[in-house]
Amino acid sequence: MFACNWCSYAGADLAGVSRLQMPANCRVIRVMCSARVRPEFVITALSKGLDGVVVLGCHPGDCHYSEGNYFTRRRGLFLKKLLEYVGIEPERFQVRWVSASEGAKFADTVAEVTRQVKALGPNRPRRNAQ
């Protein structure tokens, strides 16, 4: 899970400080902006068998860098189509918005995404026949 430094990562911190329960199988990677998550990060993670990837950013209109979350939204739509094309369920990748003051929403989002990815079963990416 990639989290924007300015909003979502602070939301994760608030969830932790508030001692909210979250699945233990998720890892948070802090990025300066959700727009800094390059498509190859997502493709590589899922093609190596990671069960799901989530990009968490600021709510639209609240981006520290003005338009990063709008870029992330467009890139997310592109990535879902690309994942489907390469044979990976697009539901394994999600973009969500969580602000710094939404620790409970962060915990709920992590739990919800974990349930959704678990319902898909293990990720078994296709291997290129070479």
Short mmCIF file of C-alpha atoms in Angstrom, two decimals:
data_model
loop_
_atom_site.label_atom_id
_atom_site.label_comp_id
_atom_site.label_asym_id
_atom_site.label_seq_id
_atom_site.Cartn_x
_atom_site.Cartn_y
_atom_site.Cartn_z
CA MET A 1 0.00 0.00 0.00
CA PHE A 2 1.41 3.34 -1.09
CA ALA A 3 0.37 6.31 1.05
CA CYS A 4 0.75 10.02 0.36
CA ASN A 5 3.01 11.68 2.93
CA TRP A 6 0.72 14.67 3.43
CA CYS A 7 -2.64 12.98 3.95
CA SER A 8 -2.92 9.21 3.88
CA TYR A 9 0.33 8.45 5.70
CA ALA A 10 -0.71 10.86 8.45
CA GLY A 11 -4.07 9.06 8.51
CA ALA A 12 -2.19 5.78 8.95
CA ASP A 13 -0.22 7.33 11.80
CA LEU A 14 -3.44 8.53 13.44
CA ALA A 15 -4.94 5.04 13.11
CA GLY A 16 -1.88 3.58 14.81
CA VAL A 17 -1.81 6.17 17.60
CA SER A 18 -5.53 5.57 18.12
CA ARG A 19 -4.78 1.83 18.40
CA LEU A 20 -7.30 0.92 15.72
CA GLN A 21 -7.26 -2.71 14.62
CA MET A 22 -5.95 -3.37 11.12
CA PRO A 23 -4.91 -6.52 9.24
CA ALA A 24 -1.31 -7.41 9.96
CA ASN A 25 -0.56 -8.49 6.39
CA CYS A 26 -0.47 -4.95 4.94
CA ARG A 27 2.64 -2.85 4.53
CA VAL A 28 2.62 0.92 4.06
CA ILE A 29 5.14 2.62 1.79
CA ARG A 30 5.27 6.39 2.21
CA VAL A 31 5.53 8.45 -0.98
CA MET A 32 5.61 12.24 -1.18
CA CYS A 33 2.50 12.24 -3.38
CA SER A 34 0.20 9.53 -4.70
CA ALA A 35 1.17 10.72 -8.19
CA ARG A 36 4.74 9.52 -7.51
CA VAL A 37 3.62 5.87 -7.66
CA ARG A 38 4.80 4.83 -11.09
CA PRO A 39 2.83 2.24 -13.07
CA GLU A 40 5.84 -0.08 -13.14
CA PHE A 41 5.77 -0.26 -9.31
CA VAL A 42 2.24 -1.65 -9.45
CA ILE A 43 2.84 -3.95 -12.43
CA THR A 44 6.05 -5.34 -10.92
CA ALA A 45 4.46 -5.96 -7.52
CA LEU A 46 1.46 -7.78 -8.96
CA SER A 47 3.45 -9.70 -11.57
CA LYS A 48 5.70 -11.02 -8.79
CA GLY A 49 2.66 -12.41 -6.97
CA LEU A 50 1.65 -9.69 -4.51
CA ASP A 51 -2.06 -10.15 -3.88
CA GLY A 52 -3.05 -6.48 -4.08
CA VAL A 53 -1.79 -2.91 -4.34
CA VAL A 54 -3.55 0.19 -3.02
CA VAL A 55 -2.57 3.79 -3.66
CA LEU A 56 -3.87 6.14 -0.98
CA GLY A 57 -3.91 9.87 -1.66
CA CYS A 58 -5.39 13.17 -0.57
CA HIS A 59 -9.04 13.82 -1.33
CA PRO A 60 -9.61 15.53 -4.70
CA GLY A 61 -9.08 19.25 -4.25
CA ASP A 62 -6.89 18.78 -1.16
CA CYS A 63 -3.60 17.71 -2.77
CA HIS A 64 -0.52 19.34 -1.26
CA TYR A 65 0.85 19.57 -4.80
CA SER A 66 -2.44 20.91 -6.24
CA GLU A 67 -3.20 18.25 -8.87
CA GLY A 68 -1.38 15.08 -7.88
CA ASN A 69 -4.51 13.19 -6.89
CA TYR A 70 -6.22 14.04 -10.20
CA PHE A 71 -3.20 12.60 -11.99
CA THR A 72 -3.38 9.52 -9.74
CA ARG A 73 -7.05 9.01 -10.56
CA ARG A 74 -6.35 9.08 -14.33
CA ARG A 75 -3.33 6.82 -13.95
CA GLY A 76 -5.41 4.39 -11.87
CA LEU A 77 -7.98 4.02 -14.64
CA PHE A 78 -5.17 3.39 -17.14
CA LEU A 79 -3.53 0.83 -14.85
CA LYS A 80 -6.75 -1.15 -14.40
CA LYS A 81 -7.04 -1.52 -18.18
CA LEU A 82 -3.38 -2.46 -18.46
CA LEU A 83 -3.66 -5.08 -15.72
CA GLU A 84 -6.62 -6.67 -17.45
CA TYR A 85 -4.66 -6.73 -20.70
CA VAL A 86 -1.71 -8.56 -19.10
CA GLY A 87 -3.97 -11.09 -17.36
CA ILE A 88 -4.11 -9.76 -13.80
CA GLU A 89 -7.49 -9.04 -12.21
CA PRO A 90 -7.85 -5.24 -12.16
CA GLU A 91 -9.62 -5.50 -8.79
CA ARG A 92 -6.21 -6.24 -7.26
CA PHE A 93 -5.31 -2.56 -7.73
CA GLN A 94 -7.25 0.25 -6.08
CA VAL A 95 -6.96 4.00 -5.57
CA ARG A 96 -8.53 5.45 -2.44
CA TRP A 97 -8.63 8.85 -0.72
CA VAL A 98 -7.87 9.26 3.00
CA SER A 99 -7.03 12.54 4.73
CA ALA A 100 -4.72 13.13 7.69
CA SER A 101 -7.66 13.41 10.08
CA GLU A 102 -9.29 10.15 8.97
CA GLY A 103 -7.51 7.49 11.00
CA ALA A 104 -10.70 5.44 11.33
CA LYS A 105 -11.30 5.67 7.58
CA PHE A 106 -7.73 4.50 6.97
CA ALA A 107 -8.27 1.44 9.18
CA ASP A 108 -11.64 0.73 7.55
CA THR A 109 -10.14 1.10 4.06
CA VAL A 110 -7.31 -1.31 4.86
CA ALA A 111 -9.77 -3.85 6.27
CA GLU A 112 -12.15 -3.49 3.32
CA VAL A 113 -9.44 -3.80 0.68
CA THR A 114 -7.95 -6.79 2.50
CA ARG A 115 -11.36 -8.52 2.47
CA GLN A 116 -11.83 -7.77 -1.23
CA VAL A 117 -8.38 -9.04 -2.19
CA LYS A 118 -8.75 -12.13 0.01
CA ALA A 119 -12.04 -12.91 -1.78
CA LEU A 120 -10.16 -12.90 -5.11
CA GLY A 121 -7.86 -15.64 -3.83
CA PRO A 122 -4.11 -15.81 -4.27
CA ASN A 123 -2.61 -13.85 -7.14
CA ARG A 124 -1.25 -16.26 -9.72
CA PRO A 125 0.12 -14.05 -12.48
CA ARG A 126 0.64 -15.60 -15.89
CA ARG A 127 4.22 -16.41 -16.72
CA ASN A 128 5.57 -15.66 -20.17
CA ALA A 129 6.33 -18.86 -22.05
CA GLN A 130 9.94 -18.52 -23.17
#
